[in-house]
PDB file of C-alpha atoms in Angstrom:
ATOM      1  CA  UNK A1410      14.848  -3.095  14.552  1.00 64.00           C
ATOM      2  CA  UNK A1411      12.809  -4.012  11.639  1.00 70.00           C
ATOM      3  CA  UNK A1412       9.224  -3.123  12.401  1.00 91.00           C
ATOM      4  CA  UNK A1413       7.407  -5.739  10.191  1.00 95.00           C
ATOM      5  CA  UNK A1414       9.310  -8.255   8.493  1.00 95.00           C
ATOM      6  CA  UNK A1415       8.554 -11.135   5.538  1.00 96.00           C
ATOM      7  CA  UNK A1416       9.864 -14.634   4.926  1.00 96.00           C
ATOM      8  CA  UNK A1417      11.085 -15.444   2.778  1.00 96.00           C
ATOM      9  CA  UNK A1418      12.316 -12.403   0.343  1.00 94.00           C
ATOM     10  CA  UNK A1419      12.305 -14.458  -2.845  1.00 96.00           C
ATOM     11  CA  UNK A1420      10.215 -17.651  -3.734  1.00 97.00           C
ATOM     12  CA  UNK A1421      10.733 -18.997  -6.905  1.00 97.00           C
ATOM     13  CA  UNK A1422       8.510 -22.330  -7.246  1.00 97.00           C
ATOM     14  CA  UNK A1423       6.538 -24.571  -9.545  1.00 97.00           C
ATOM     15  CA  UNK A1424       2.741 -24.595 -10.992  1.00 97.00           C
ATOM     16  CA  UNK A1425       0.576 -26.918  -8.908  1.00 97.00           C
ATOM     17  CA  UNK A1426       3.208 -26.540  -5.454  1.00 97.00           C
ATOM     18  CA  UNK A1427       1.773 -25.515  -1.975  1.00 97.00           C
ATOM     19  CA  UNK A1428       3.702 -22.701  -0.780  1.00 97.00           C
ATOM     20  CA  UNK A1429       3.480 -19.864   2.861  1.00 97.00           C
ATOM     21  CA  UNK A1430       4.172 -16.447   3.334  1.00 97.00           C
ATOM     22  CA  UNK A1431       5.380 -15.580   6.974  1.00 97.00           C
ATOM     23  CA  UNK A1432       4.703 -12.013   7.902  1.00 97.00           C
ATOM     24  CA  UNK A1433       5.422 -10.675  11.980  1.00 97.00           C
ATOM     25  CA  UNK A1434       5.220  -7.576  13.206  1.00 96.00           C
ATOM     26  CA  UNK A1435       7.123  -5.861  16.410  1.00 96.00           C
ATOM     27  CA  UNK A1436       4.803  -2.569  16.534  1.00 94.00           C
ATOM     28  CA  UNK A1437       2.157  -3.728  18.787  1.00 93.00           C
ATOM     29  CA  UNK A1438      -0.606  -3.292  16.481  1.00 93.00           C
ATOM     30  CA  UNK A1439      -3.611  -5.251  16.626  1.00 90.00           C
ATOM     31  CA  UNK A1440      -4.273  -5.614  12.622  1.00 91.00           C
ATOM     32  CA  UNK A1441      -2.347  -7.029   9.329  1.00 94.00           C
ATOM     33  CA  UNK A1442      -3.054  -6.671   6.097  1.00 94.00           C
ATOM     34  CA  UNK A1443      -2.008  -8.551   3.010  1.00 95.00           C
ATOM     35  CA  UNK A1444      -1.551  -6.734  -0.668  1.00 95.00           C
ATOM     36  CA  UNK A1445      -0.685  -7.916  -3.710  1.00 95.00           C
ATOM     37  CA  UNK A1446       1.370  -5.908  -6.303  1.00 93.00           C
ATOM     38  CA  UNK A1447       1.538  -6.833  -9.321  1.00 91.00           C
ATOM     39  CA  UNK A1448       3.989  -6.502 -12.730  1.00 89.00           C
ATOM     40  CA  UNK A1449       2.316  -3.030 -13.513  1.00 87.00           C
ATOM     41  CA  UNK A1450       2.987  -2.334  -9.765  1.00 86.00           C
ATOM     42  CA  UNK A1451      -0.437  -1.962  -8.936  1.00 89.00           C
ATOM     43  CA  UNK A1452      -1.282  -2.839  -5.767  1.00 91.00           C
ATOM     44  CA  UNK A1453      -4.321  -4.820  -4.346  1.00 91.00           C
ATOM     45  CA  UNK A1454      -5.689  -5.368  -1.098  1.00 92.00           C
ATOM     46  CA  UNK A1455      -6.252  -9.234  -0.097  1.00 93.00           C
ATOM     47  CA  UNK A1456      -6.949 -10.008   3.694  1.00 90.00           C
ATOM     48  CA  UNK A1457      -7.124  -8.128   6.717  1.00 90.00           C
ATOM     49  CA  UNK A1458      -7.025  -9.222  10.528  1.00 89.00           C
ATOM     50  CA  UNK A1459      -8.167  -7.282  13.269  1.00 86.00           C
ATOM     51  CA  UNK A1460      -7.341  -9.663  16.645  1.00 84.00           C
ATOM     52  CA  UNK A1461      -6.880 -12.738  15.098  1.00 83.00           C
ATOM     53  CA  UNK A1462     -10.071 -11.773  13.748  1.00 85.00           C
ATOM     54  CA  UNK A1463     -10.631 -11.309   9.448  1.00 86.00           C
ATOM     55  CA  UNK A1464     -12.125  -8.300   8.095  1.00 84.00           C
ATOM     56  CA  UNK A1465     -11.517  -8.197   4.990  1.00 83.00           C
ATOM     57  CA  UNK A1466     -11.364 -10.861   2.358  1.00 83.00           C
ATOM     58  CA  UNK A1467     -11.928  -9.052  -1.170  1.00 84.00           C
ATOM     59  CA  UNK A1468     -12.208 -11.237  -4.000  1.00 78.00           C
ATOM     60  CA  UNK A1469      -9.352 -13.920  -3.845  1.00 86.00           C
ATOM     61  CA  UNK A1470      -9.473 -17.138  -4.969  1.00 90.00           C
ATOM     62  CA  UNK A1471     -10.079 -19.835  -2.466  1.00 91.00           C
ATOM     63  CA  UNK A1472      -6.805 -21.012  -3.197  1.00 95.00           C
ATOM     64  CA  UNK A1473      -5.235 -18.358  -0.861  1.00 95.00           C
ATOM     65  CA  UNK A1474      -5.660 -19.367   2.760  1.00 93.00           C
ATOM     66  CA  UNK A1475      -4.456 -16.635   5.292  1.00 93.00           C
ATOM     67  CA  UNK A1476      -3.382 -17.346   8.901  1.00 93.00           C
ATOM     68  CA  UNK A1477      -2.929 -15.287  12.277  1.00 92.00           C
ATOM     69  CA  UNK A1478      -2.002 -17.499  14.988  1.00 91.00           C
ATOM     70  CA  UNK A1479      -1.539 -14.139  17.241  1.00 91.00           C
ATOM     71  CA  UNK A1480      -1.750 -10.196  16.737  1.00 91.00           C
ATOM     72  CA  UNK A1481       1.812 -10.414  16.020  1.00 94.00           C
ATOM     73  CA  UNK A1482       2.031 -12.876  12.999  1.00 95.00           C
ATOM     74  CA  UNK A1483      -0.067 -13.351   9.825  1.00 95.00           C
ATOM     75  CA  UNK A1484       0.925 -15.806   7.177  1.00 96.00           C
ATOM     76  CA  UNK A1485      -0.663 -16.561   3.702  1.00 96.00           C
ATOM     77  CA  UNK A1486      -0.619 -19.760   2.297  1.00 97.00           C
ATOM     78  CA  UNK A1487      -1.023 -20.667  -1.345  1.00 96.00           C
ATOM     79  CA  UNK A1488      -2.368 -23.841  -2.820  1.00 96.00           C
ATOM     80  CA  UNK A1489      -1.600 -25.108  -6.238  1.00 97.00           C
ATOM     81  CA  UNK A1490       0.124 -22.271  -7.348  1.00 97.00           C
ATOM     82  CA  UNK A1491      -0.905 -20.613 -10.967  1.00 96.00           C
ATOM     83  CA  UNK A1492       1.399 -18.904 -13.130  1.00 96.00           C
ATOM     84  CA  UNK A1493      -0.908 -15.905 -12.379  1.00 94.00           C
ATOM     85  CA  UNK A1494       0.164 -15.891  -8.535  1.00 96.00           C
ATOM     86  CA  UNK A1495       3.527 -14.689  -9.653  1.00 97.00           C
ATOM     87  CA  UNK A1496       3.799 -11.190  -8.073  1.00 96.00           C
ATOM     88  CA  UNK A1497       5.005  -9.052  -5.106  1.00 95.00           C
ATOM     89  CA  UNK A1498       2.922  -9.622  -1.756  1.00 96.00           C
ATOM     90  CA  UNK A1499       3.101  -6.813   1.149  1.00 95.00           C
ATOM     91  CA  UNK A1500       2.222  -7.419   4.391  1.00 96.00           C
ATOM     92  CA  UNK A1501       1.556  -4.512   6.472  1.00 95.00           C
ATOM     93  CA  UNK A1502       0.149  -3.569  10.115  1.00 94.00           C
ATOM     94  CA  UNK A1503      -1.338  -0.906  11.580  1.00 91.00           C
ATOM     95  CA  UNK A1504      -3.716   0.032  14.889  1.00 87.00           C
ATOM     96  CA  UNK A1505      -7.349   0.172  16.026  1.00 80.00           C
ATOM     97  CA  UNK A1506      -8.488   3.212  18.228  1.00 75.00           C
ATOM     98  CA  UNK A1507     -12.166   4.999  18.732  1.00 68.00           C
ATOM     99  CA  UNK A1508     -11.126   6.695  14.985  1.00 67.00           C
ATOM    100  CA  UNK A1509     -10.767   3.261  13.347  1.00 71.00           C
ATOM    101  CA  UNK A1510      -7.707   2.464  11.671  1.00 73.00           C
ATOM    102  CA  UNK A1511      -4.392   4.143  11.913  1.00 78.00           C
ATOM    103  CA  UNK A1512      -1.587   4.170   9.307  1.00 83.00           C
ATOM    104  CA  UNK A1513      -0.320   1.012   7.739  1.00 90.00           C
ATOM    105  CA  UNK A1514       3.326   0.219   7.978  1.00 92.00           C
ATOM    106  CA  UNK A1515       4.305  -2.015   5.263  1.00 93.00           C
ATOM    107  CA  UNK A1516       7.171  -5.515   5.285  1.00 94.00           C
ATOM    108  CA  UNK A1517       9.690  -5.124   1.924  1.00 92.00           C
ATOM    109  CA  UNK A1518       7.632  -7.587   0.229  1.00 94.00           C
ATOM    110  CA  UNK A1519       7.980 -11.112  -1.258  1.00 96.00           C
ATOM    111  CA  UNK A1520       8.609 -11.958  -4.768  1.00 96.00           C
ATOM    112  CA  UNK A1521       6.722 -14.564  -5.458  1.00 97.00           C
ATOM    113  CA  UNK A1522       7.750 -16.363  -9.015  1.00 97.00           C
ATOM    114  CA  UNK A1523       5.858 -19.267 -10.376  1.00 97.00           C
ATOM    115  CA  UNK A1524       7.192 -21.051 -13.424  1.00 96.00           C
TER     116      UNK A1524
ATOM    117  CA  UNK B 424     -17.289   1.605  -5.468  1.00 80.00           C
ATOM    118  CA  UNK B 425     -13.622   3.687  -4.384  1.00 87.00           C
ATOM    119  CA  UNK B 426     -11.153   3.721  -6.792  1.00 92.00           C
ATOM    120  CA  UNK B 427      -7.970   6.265  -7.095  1.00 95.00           C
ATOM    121  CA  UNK B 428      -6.702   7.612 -10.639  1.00 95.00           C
ATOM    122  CA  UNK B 429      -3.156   8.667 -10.914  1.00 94.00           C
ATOM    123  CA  UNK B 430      -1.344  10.239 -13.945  1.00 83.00           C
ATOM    124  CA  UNK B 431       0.237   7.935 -16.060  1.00 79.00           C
ATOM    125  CA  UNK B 432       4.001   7.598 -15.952  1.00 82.00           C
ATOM    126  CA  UNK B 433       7.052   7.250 -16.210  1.00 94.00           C
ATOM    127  CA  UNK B 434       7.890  11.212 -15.424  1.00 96.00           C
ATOM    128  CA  UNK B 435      11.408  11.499 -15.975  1.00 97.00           C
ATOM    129  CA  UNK B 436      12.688  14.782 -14.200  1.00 97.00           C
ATOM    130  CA  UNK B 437      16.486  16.676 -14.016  1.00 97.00           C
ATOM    131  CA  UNK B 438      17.277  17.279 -10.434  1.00 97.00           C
ATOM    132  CA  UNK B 439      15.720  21.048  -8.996  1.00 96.00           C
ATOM    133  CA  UNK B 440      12.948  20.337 -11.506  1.00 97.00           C
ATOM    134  CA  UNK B 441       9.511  21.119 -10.755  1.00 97.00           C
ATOM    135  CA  UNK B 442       7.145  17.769  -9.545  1.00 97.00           C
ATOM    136  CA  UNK B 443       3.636  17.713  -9.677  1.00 97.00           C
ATOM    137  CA  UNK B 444       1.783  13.919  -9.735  1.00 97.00           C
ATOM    138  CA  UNK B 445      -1.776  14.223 -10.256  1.00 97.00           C
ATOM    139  CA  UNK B 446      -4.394  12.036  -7.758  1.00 97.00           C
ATOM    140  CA  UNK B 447      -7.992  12.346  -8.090  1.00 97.00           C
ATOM    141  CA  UNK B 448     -10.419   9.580  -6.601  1.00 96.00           C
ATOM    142  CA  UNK B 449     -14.111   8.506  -6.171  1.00 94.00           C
ATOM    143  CA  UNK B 450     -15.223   7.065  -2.621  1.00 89.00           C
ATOM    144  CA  UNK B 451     -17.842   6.946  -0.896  1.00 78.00           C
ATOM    145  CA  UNK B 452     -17.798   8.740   2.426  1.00 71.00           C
ATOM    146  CA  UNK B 453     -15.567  10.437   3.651  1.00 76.00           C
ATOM    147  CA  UNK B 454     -12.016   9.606   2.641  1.00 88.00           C
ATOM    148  CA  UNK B 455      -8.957   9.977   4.430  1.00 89.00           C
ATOM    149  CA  UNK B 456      -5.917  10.432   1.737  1.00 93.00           C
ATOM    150  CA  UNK B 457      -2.245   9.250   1.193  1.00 94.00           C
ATOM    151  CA  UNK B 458       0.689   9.337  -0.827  1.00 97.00           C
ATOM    152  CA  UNK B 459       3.028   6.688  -0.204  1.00 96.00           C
ATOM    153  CA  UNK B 460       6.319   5.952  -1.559  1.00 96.00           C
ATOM    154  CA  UNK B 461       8.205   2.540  -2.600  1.00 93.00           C
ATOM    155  CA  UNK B 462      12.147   2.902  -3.302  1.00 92.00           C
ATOM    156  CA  UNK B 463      13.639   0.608  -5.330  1.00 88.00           C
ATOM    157  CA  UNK B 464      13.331  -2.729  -3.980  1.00 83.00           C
ATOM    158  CA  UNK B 465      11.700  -1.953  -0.874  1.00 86.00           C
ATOM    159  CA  UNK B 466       8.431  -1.391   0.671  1.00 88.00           C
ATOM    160  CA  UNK B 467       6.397   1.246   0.808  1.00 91.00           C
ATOM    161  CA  UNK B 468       6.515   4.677   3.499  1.00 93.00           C
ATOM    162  CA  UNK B 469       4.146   6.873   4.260  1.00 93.00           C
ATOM    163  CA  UNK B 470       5.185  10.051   2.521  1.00 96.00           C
ATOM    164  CA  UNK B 471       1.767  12.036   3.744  1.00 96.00           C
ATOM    165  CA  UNK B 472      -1.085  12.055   4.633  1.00 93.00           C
ATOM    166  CA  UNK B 473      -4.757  14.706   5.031  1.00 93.00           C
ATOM    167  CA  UNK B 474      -7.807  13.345   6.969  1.00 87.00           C
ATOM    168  CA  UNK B 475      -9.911  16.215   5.958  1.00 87.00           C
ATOM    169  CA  UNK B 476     -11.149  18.642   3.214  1.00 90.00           C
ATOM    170  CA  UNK B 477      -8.625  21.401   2.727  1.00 93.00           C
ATOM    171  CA  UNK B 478      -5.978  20.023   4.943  1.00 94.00           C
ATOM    172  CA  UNK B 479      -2.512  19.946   3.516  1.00 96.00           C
ATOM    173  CA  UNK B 480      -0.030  16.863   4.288  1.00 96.00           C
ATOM    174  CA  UNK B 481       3.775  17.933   4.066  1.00 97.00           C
ATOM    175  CA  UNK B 482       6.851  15.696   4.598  1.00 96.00           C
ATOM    176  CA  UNK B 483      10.185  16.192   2.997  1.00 95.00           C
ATOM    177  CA  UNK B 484       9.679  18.775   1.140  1.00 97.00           C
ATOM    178  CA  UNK B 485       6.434  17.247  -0.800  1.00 98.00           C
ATOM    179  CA  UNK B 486       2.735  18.494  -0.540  1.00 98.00           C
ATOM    180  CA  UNK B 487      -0.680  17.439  -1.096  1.00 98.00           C
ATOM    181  CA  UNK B 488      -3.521  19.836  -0.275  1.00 97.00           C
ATOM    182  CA  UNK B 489      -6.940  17.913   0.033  1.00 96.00           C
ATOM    183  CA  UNK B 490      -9.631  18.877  -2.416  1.00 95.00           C
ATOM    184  CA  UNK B 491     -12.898  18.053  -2.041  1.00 91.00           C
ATOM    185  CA  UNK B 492     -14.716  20.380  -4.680  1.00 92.00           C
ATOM    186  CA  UNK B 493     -12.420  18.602  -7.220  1.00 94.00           C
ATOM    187  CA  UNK B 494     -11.795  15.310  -5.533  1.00 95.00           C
ATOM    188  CA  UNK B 495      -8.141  15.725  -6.159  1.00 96.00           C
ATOM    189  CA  UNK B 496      -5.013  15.385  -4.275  1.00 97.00           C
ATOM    190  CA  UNK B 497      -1.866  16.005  -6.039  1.00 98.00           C
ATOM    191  CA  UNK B 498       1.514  15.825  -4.883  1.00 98.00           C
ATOM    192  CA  UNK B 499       4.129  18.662  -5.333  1.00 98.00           C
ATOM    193  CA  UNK B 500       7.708  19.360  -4.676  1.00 98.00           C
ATOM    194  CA  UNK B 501       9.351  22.433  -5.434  1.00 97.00           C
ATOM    195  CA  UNK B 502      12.487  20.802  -6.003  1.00 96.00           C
ATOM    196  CA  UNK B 503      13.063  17.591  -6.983  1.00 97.00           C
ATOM    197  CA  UNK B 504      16.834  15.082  -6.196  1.00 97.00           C
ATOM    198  CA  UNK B 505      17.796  12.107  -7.356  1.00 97.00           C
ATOM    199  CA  UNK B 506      17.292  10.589  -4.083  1.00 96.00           C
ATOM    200  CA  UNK B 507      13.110  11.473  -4.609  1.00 97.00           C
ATOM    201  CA  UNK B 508      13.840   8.503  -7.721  1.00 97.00           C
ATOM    202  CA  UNK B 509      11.287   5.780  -6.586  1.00 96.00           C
ATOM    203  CA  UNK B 510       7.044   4.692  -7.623  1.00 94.00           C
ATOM    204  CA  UNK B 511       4.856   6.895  -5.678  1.00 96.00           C
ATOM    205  CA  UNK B 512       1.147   5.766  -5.014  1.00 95.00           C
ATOM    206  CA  UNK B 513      -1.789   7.782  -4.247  1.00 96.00           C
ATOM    207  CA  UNK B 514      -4.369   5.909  -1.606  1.00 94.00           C
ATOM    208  CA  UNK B 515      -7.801   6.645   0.396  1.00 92.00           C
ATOM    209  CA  UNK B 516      -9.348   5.247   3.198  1.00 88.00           C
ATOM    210  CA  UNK B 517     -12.871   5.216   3.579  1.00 79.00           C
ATOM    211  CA  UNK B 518     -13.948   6.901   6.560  1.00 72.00           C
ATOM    212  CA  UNK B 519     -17.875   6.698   7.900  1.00 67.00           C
ATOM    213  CA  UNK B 520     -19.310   9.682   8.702  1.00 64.00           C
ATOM    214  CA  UNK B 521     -18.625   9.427  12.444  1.00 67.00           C
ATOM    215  CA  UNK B 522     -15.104   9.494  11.248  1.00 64.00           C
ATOM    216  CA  UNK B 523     -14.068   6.234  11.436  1.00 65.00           C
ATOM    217  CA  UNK B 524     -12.205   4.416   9.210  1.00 66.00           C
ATOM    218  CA  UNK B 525     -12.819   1.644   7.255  1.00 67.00           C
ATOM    219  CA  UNK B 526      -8.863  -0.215   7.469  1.00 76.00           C
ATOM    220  CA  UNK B 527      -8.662  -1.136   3.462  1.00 83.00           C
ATOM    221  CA  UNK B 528      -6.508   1.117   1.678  1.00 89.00           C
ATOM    222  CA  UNK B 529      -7.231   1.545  -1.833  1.00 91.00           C
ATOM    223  CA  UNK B 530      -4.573   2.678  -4.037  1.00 93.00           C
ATOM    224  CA  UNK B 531      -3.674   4.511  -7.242  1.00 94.00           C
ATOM    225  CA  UNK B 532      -1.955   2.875 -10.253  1.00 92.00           C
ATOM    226  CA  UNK B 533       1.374   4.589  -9.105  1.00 94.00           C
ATOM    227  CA  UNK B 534       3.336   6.571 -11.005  1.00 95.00           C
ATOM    228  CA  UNK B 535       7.338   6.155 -11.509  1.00 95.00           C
ATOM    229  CA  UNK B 536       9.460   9.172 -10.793  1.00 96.00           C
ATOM    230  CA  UNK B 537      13.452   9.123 -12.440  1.00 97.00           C
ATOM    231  CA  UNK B 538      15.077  11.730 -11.435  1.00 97.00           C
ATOM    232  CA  UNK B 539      18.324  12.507 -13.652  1.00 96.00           C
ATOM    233  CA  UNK B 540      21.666  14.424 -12.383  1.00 95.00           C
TER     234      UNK B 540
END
């Protein structure tokens, strides 16, 4: 059973097109993260939810919208794509306790490719 | 504000070698530490892991011991395979001083390991 899963794999689109990121998880945890990597393979954080509930948003353009309709699910959707979006995004997941936050478990990525 | 340093790559190792990837960082707090791993065209696995000074994460053979006198963390193996081939990434976690964590992972550079036959 794969424990947290993206859609699609690949995304190869156009400068200025709207495009989403699907990301679900089957852990039961209560918080998803989005990262990006990029061509040097370094990798970034971008949004976190805690309960449907964001926690983090570092310093991402406004043009990056994420979504979590439920604990399970987080999406990220991207408006007028920019050459400069093209890289790898990770979503991962992990769990809240009375220690704070447990250890991440990451998707295989999407390879985002704008031309 | 945190930020993780990792030696620069590629290391290119024959098989049995000796590994040693160098991690130091700068947080504030108190830091839990991490080395994952990302295999080609994958995602990336927890390879370890030390919540405290002095502790030592283990997993397959690899080892990071926690240093907090030299803010380091490097990872070891005695002896490498081909299958160990793959980026590895150092990461913290800020952690209060109650001992809870912060959530946001902030990660090394990573450094890319070939390991040759």
């Amino acid at each position: 059973d794969t424990a947290v899963s993206q859609t699609p794999k690949y995304l190869v689109t156009q400068m200025g097109n709207d495009k989403s990121i699907k990301c679900e998880q089957n852990l039961g945890h209560d918080t998803m993260y989005w990262y990006k990597q990029d061509s040097k393979k370094f990798l970034k954080i971008m949004f976190s939810y805690n309960n449907k509930e964001l926690i983090i948003n570092e310093t991402v353009p406004n043009r990056f919208s994420p979504k979590s309709p439920d604990k399970a699910h987080l999406n990220l959707h991207i408006n007028s794509l920019e050459l400069g979006d093209s890289a790898v995004y990770f979503c991962a997941s992990s769990s809240y306790s009375g220690r704070g936050f447990g250890e991440q478990y990451f998707g295989p990525g999407t390879r985002l490719t704008v031309t | 504000g945190d930020s993780v340093t990792q030696m620069e790559g590629p290391v290119t190792l024959s098989e049995e070698a000796f590994l040693t990837i160098n991690c130091t960082y700068t947080a504030t707090g108190y830091p839990s530490l991490f080395w994952y791993v990302q295999y080609p065209g994958e995602g990336l696995q927890l390879l370890l892991k030390a919540t405290k000074a002095d502790d030592k994460g283990s997993n397959k053979g690899f080892e990071a011991t926690y240093r907090k006198e030299t803010t380091s963390f490097h990872l070891e193996k005695g002896s490498v395979q081909v299958s160990d081939s793959a980026v590895y990434f150092c990461a913290l976690s800020a952690v209060n001083a109650g001992g809870t964590s912060y959530g946001k992972l902030t990660f090394g550079q990573g450094t890319i390991l070939t390991v040759h036959p």
